[in-house]
Tab-separated table of C-alpha atoms in Angstrom:
chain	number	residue	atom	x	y	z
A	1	UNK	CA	-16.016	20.469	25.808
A	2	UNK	CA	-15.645	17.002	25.767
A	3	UNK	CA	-18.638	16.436	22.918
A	4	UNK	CA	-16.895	18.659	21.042
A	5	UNK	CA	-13.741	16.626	21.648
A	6	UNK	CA	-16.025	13.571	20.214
A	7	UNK	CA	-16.867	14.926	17.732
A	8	UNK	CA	-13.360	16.364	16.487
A	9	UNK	CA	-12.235	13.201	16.905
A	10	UNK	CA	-14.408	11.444	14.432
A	11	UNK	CA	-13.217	10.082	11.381
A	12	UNK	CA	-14.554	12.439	8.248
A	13	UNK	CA	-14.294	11.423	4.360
A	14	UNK	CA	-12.655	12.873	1.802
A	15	UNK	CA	-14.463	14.130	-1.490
A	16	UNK	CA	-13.377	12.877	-4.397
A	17	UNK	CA	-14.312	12.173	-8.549
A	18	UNK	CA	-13.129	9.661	-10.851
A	19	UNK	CA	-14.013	9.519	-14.747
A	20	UNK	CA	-15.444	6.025	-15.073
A	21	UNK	CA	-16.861	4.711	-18.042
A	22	UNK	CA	-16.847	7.874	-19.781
A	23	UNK	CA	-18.619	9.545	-16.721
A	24	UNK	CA	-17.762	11.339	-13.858
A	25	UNK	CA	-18.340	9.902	-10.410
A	26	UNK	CA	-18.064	11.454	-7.175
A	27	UNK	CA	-17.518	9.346	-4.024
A	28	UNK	CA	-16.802	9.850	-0.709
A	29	UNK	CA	-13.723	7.866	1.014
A	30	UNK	CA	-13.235	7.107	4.262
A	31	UNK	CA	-9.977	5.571	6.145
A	32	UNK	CA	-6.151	4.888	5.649
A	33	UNK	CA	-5.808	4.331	1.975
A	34	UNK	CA	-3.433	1.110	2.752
A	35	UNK	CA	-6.491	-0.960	4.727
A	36	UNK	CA	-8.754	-3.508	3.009
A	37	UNK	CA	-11.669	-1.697	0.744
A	38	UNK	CA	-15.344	-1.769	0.914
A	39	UNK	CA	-17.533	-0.133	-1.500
A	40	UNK	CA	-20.610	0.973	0.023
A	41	UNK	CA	-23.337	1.596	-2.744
A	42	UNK	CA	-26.523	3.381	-1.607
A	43	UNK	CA	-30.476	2.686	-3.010
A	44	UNK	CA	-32.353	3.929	-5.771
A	45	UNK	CA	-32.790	8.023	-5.287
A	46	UNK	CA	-30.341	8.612	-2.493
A	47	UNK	CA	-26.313	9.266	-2.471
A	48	UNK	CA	-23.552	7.984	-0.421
A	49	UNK	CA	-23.811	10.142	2.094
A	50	UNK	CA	-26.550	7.150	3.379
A	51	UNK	CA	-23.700	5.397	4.607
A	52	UNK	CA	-22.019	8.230	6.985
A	53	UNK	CA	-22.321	6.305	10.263
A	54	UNK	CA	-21.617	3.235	9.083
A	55	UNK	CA	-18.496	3.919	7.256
A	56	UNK	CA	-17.352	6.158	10.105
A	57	UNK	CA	-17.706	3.305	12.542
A	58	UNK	CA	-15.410	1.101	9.977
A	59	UNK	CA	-13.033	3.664	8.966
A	60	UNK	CA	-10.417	2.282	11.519
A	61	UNK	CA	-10.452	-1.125	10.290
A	62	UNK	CA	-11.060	-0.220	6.108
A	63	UNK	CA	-10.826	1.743	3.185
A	64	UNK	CA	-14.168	2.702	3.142
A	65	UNK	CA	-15.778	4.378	-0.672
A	66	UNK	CA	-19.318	5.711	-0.999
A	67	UNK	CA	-20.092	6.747	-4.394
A	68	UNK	CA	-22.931	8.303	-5.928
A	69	UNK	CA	-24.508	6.676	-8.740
A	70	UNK	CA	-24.555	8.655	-12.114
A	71	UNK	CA	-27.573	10.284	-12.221
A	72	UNK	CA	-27.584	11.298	-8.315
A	73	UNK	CA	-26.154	13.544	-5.821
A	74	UNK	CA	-22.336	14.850	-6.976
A	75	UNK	CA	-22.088	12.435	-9.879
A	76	UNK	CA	-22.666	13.210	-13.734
A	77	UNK	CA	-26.739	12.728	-14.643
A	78	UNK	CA	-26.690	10.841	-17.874
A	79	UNK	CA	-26.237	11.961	-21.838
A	80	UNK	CA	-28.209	8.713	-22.588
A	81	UNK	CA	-30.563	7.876	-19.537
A	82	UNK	CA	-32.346	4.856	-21.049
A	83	UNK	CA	-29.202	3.111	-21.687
A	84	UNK	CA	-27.184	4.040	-18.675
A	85	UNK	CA	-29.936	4.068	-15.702
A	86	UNK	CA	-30.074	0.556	-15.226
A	87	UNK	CA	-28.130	-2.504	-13.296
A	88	UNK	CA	-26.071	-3.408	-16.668
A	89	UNK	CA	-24.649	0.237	-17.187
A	90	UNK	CA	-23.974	0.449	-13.119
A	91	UNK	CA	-21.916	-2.704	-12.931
A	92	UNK	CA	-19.592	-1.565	-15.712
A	93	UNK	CA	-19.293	2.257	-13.489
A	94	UNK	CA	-18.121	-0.468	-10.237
A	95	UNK	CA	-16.009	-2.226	-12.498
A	96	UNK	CA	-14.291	1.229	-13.553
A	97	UNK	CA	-14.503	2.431	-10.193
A	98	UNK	CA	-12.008	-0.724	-8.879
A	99	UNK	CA	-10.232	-0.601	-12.255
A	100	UNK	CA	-9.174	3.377	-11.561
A	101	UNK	CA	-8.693	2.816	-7.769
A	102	UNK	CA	-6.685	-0.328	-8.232
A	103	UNK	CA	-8.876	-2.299	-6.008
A	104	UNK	CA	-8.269	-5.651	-7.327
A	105	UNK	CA	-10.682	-7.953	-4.510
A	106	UNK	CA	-13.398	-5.534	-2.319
A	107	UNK	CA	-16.293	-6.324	0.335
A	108	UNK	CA	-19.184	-4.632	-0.833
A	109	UNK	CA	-22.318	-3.428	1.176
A	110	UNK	CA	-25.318	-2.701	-0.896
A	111	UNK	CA	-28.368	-0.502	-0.128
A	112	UNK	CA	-32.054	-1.902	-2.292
A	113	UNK	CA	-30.673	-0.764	-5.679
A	114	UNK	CA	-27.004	-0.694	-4.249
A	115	UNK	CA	-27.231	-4.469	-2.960
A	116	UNK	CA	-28.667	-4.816	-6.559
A	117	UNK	CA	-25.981	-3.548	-8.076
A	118	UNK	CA	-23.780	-5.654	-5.993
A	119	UNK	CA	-25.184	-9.089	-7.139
A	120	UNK	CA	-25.800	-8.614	-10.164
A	121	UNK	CA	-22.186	-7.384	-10.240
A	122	UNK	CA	-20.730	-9.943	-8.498
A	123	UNK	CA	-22.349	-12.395	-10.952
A	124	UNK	CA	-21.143	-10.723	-14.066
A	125	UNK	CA	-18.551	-7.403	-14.384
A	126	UNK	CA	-16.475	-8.099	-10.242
A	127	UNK	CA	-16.949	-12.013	-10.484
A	128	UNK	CA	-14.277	-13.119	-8.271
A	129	UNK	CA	-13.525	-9.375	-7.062
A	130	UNK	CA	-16.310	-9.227	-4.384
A	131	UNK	CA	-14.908	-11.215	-0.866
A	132	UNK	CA	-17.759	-10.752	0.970
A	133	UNK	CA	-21.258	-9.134	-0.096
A	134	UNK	CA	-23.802	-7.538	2.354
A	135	UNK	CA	-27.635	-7.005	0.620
A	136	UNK	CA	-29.508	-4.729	2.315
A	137	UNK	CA	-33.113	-4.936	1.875
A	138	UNK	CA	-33.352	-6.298	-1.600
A	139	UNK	CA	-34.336	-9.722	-3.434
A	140	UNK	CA	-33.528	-10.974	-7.306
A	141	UNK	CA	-37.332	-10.395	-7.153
A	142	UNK	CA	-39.781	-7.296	-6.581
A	143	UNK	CA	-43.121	-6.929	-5.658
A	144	UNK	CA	-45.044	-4.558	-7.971
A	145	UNK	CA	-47.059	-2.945	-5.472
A	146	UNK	CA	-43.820	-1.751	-4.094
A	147	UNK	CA	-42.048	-0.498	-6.851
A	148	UNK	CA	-45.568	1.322	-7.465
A	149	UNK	CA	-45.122	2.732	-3.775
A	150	UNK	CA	-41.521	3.706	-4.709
A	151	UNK	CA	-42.331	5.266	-8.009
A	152	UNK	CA	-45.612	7.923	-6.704
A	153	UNK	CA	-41.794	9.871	-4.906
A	154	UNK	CA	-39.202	8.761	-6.889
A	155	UNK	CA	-40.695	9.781	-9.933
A	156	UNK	CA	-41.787	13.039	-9.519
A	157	UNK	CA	-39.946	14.555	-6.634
A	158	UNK	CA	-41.507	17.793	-5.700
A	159	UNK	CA	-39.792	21.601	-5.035
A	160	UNK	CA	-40.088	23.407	-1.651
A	161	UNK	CA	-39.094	27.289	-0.898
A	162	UNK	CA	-36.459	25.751	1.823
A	163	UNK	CA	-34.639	23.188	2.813
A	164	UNK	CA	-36.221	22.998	6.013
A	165	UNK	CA	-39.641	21.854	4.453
A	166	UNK	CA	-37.792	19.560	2.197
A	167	UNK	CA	-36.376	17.386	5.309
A	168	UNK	CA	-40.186	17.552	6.908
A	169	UNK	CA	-41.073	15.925	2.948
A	170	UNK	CA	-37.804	13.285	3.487
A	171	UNK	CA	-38.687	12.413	7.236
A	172	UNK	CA	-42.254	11.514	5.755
A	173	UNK	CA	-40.800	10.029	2.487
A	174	UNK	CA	-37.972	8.078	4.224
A	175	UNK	CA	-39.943	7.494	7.374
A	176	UNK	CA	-39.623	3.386	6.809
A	177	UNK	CA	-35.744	3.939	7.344
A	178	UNK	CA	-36.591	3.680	11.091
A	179	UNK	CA	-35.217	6.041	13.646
A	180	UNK	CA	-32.622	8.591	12.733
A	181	UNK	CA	-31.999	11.603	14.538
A	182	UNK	CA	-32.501	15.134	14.413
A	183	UNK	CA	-28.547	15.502	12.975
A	184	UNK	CA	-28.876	12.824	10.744
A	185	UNK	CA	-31.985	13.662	9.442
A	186	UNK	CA	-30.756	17.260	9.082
A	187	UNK	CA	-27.912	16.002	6.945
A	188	UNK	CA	-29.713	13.663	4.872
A	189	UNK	CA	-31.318	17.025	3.628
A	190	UNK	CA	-28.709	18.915	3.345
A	191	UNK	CA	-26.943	16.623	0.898
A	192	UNK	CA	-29.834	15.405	-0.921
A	193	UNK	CA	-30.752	19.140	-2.416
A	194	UNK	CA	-29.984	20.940	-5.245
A	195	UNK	CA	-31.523	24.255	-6.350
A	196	UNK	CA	-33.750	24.735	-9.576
A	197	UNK	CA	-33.242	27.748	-11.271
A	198	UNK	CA	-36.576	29.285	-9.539
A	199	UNK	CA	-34.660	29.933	-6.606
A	200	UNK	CA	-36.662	26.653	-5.105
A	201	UNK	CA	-34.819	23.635	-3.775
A	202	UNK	CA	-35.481	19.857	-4.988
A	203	UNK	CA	-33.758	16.619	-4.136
A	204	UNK	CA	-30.700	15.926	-5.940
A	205	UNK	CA	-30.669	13.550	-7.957
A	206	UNK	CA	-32.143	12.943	-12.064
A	207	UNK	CA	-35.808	12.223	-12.047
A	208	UNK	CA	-35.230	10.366	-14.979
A	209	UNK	CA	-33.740	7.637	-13.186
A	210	UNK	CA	-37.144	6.019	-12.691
A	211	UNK	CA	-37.134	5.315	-16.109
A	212	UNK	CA	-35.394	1.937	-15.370
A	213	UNK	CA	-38.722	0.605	-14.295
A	214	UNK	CA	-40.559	1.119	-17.512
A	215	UNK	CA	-37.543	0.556	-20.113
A	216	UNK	CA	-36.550	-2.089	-18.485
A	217	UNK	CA	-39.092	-4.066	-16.501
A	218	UNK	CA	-37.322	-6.956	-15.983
A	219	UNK	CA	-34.171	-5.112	-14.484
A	220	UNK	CA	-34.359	-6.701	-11.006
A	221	UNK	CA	-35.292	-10.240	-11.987
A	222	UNK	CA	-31.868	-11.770	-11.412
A	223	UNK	CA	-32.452	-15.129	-9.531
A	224	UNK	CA	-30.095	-16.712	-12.450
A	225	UNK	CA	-27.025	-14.509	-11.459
A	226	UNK	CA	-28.056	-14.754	-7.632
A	227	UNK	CA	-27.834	-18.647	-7.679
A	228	UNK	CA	-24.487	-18.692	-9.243
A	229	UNK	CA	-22.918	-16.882	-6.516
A	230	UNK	CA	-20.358	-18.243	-3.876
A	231	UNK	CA	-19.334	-16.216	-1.865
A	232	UNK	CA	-20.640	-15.092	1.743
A	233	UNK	CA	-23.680	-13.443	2.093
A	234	UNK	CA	-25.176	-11.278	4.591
A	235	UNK	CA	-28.964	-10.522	3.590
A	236	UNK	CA	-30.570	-7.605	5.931
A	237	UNK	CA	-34.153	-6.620	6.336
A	238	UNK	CA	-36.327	-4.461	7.778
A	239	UNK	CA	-39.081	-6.695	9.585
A	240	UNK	CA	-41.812	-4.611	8.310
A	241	UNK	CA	-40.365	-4.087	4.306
A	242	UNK	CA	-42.472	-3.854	1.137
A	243	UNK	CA	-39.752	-4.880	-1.072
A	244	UNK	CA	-38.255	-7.261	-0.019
A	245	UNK	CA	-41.225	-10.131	0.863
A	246	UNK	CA	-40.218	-12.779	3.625
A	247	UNK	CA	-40.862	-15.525	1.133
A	248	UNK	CA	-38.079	-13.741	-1.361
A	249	UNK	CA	-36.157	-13.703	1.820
A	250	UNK	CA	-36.311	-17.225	2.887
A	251	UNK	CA	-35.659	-18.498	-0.756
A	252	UNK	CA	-31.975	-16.161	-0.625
A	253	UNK	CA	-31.190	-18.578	2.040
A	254	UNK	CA	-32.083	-21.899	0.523
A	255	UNK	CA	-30.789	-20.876	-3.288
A	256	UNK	CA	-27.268	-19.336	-4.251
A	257	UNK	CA	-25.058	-18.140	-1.505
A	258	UNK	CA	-27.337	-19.056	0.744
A	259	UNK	CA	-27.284	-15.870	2.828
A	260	UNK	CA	-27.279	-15.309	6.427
A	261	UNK	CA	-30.305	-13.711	7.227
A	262	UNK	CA	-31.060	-10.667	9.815
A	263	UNK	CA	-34.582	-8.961	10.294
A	264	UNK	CA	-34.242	-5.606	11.854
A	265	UNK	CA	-37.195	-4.517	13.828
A	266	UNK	CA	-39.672	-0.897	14.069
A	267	UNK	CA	-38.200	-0.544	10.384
A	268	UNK	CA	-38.846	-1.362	6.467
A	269	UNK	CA	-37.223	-0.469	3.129
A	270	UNK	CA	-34.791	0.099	4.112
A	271	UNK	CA	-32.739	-0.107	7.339
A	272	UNK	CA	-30.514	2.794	7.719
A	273	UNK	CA	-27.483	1.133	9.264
A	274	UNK	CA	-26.956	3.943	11.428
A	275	UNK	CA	-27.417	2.439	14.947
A	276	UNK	CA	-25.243	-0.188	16.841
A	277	UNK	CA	-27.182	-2.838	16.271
A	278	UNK	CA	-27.708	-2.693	12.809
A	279	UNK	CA	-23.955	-1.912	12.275
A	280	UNK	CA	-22.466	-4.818	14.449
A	281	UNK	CA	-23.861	-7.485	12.793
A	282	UNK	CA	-21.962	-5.571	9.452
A	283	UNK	CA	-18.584	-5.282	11.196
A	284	UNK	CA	-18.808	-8.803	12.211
A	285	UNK	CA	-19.308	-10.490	9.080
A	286	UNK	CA	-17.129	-8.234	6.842
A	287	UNK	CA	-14.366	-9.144	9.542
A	288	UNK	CA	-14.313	-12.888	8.679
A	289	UNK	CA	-11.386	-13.851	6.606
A	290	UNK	CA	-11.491	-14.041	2.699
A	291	UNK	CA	-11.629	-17.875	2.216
A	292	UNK	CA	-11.894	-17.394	-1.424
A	293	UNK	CA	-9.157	-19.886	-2.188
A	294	UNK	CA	-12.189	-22.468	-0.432
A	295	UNK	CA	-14.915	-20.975	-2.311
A	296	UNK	CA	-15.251	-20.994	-6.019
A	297	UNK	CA	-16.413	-17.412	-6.971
């Protein structure tokens, strides 16, 4: 009785779309609708259901908004994927996302392609909107070997007869995430499928989103807009990640922002912010007043 109480008692999101930038977005929202915003933006093939723990543990301090990319789980998959599945065409959708929620200053956390987004935002389409920015597992540099790594799954994601067997092919596929349990595991499946018209199930997003890689190879080499950045900067990293390279690392807090740096062991690309001691550290820094008026942006 009383886990049930627990549970009851947890904060759950609302669903909800917005047309930005000609395209529909879904996003999920969590809190009052008065308290300060963060946009949480998840990684490369995955939705913004990522976030659940971590914008559950913040939804009593924050407006908390978790929306899918276009291309990926509830949102529209792109008329023109060439030109819109890349880091130019997602900072506009933020920009659209703050303009139609009237969100004029935001924290923002950002998952690999999220955190990304966030920079490269921050640098360009939200300069001077973004208070305080927390990069999760990504550089203004990748390593090819990784992207390679990234690409063999991304790229070609495969069909199963159930869901069941496609959460045994996530747990493998996602296994660098570090530990997650059987729940959350469950319900990474269960919102990362969609069903083909076979009757089989796949994950849910546009395999065409890989396509960023080979139209536009130099997508994520942003050390220009990364060193013009001012304001605080929380860089996380999963001790044993392929993307982003401790060098990479070190050089985020000696350039720029210089970031803040935090290494998260027994995982890789990329922590899944789901445990205590990967979410303190977030609540913490996002809790540290808004000096913008003694930062330049």
């Amino acid at each position: 009785m009383a886990q049930a109480s627990a549970a009851a008692a947890r904060p759950t999101p609302a669903s909800r779309y917005l047309r930005c930038a000609g395209r529909e977005l879904h996003y999920t929202e969590w809190g009052a609708a008065d308290a300060p915003p963060i946009v949480m933006w998840h990684g490369l093939a995955r939705t913004g259901r990522d976030f659940d723990e971590l914008a559950q543990a913040l939804a009593g301090d924050y407006r908390v908004i978790c929306p899918d990319t276009i291309g990926r789980g509830l949102s529209q998959w792109s008329p023109d994927p060439k030109a819109e599945y890349r880091l130019d065409f997602y900072a506009t959708l933020a920009r659209a996302l703050l303009d139609g929620l009237s969100l004029a200053r935001v924290r923002w956390v950002g998952t690999s392609m999220g955190g990304a987004t966030g920079m490269h935002a921050a640098a360009t389409t939200l300069r001077g909107r973004i208070s305080h920015l927390v990069v999760n597992d990504i550089g203004p540099e990748l390593p090819q070997p990784a992207i390679e790594r990234i690409l063999a799954y991304a790229g070609n994601p495969p069909a199963f007869d159930t869901v069941t067997e496609l959460e045994t092919w996530l747990r493998a596929a996602y296994k660098p995430y570090g530990w997650q349990s059987d729940e959350q595991w469950r319900r990474m499946a269960e919102t990362s499928v969609r069903r083909l018209p076979d009757g089989r199930v796949t994950t849910h997003y546009d395999p065409a989103i890989v396509g960023q890689f080979s139209h536009h190879p130099d997508d994520y080499d942003r050390w220009s807009g990364y060193d013009s950045l001012r304001m605080p900067l929380l860089l996380l990293r999963g001790a044993d990640s392929d993307l982003l390279l401790p060098e990479v690392a070190c050089a985020m807090t000696e350039r720029g922002p210089r970031a803040e740096r935090i290494d998260f062991p027994d995982c890789g690309h990329a922590p899944a912010l789901n445990v205590p001691g990967q979410i303190e550290p977030i609540r913490q820094f996002l809790a540290r007043p808004d000096d913008s008026a003694a930062r330049a942006d």
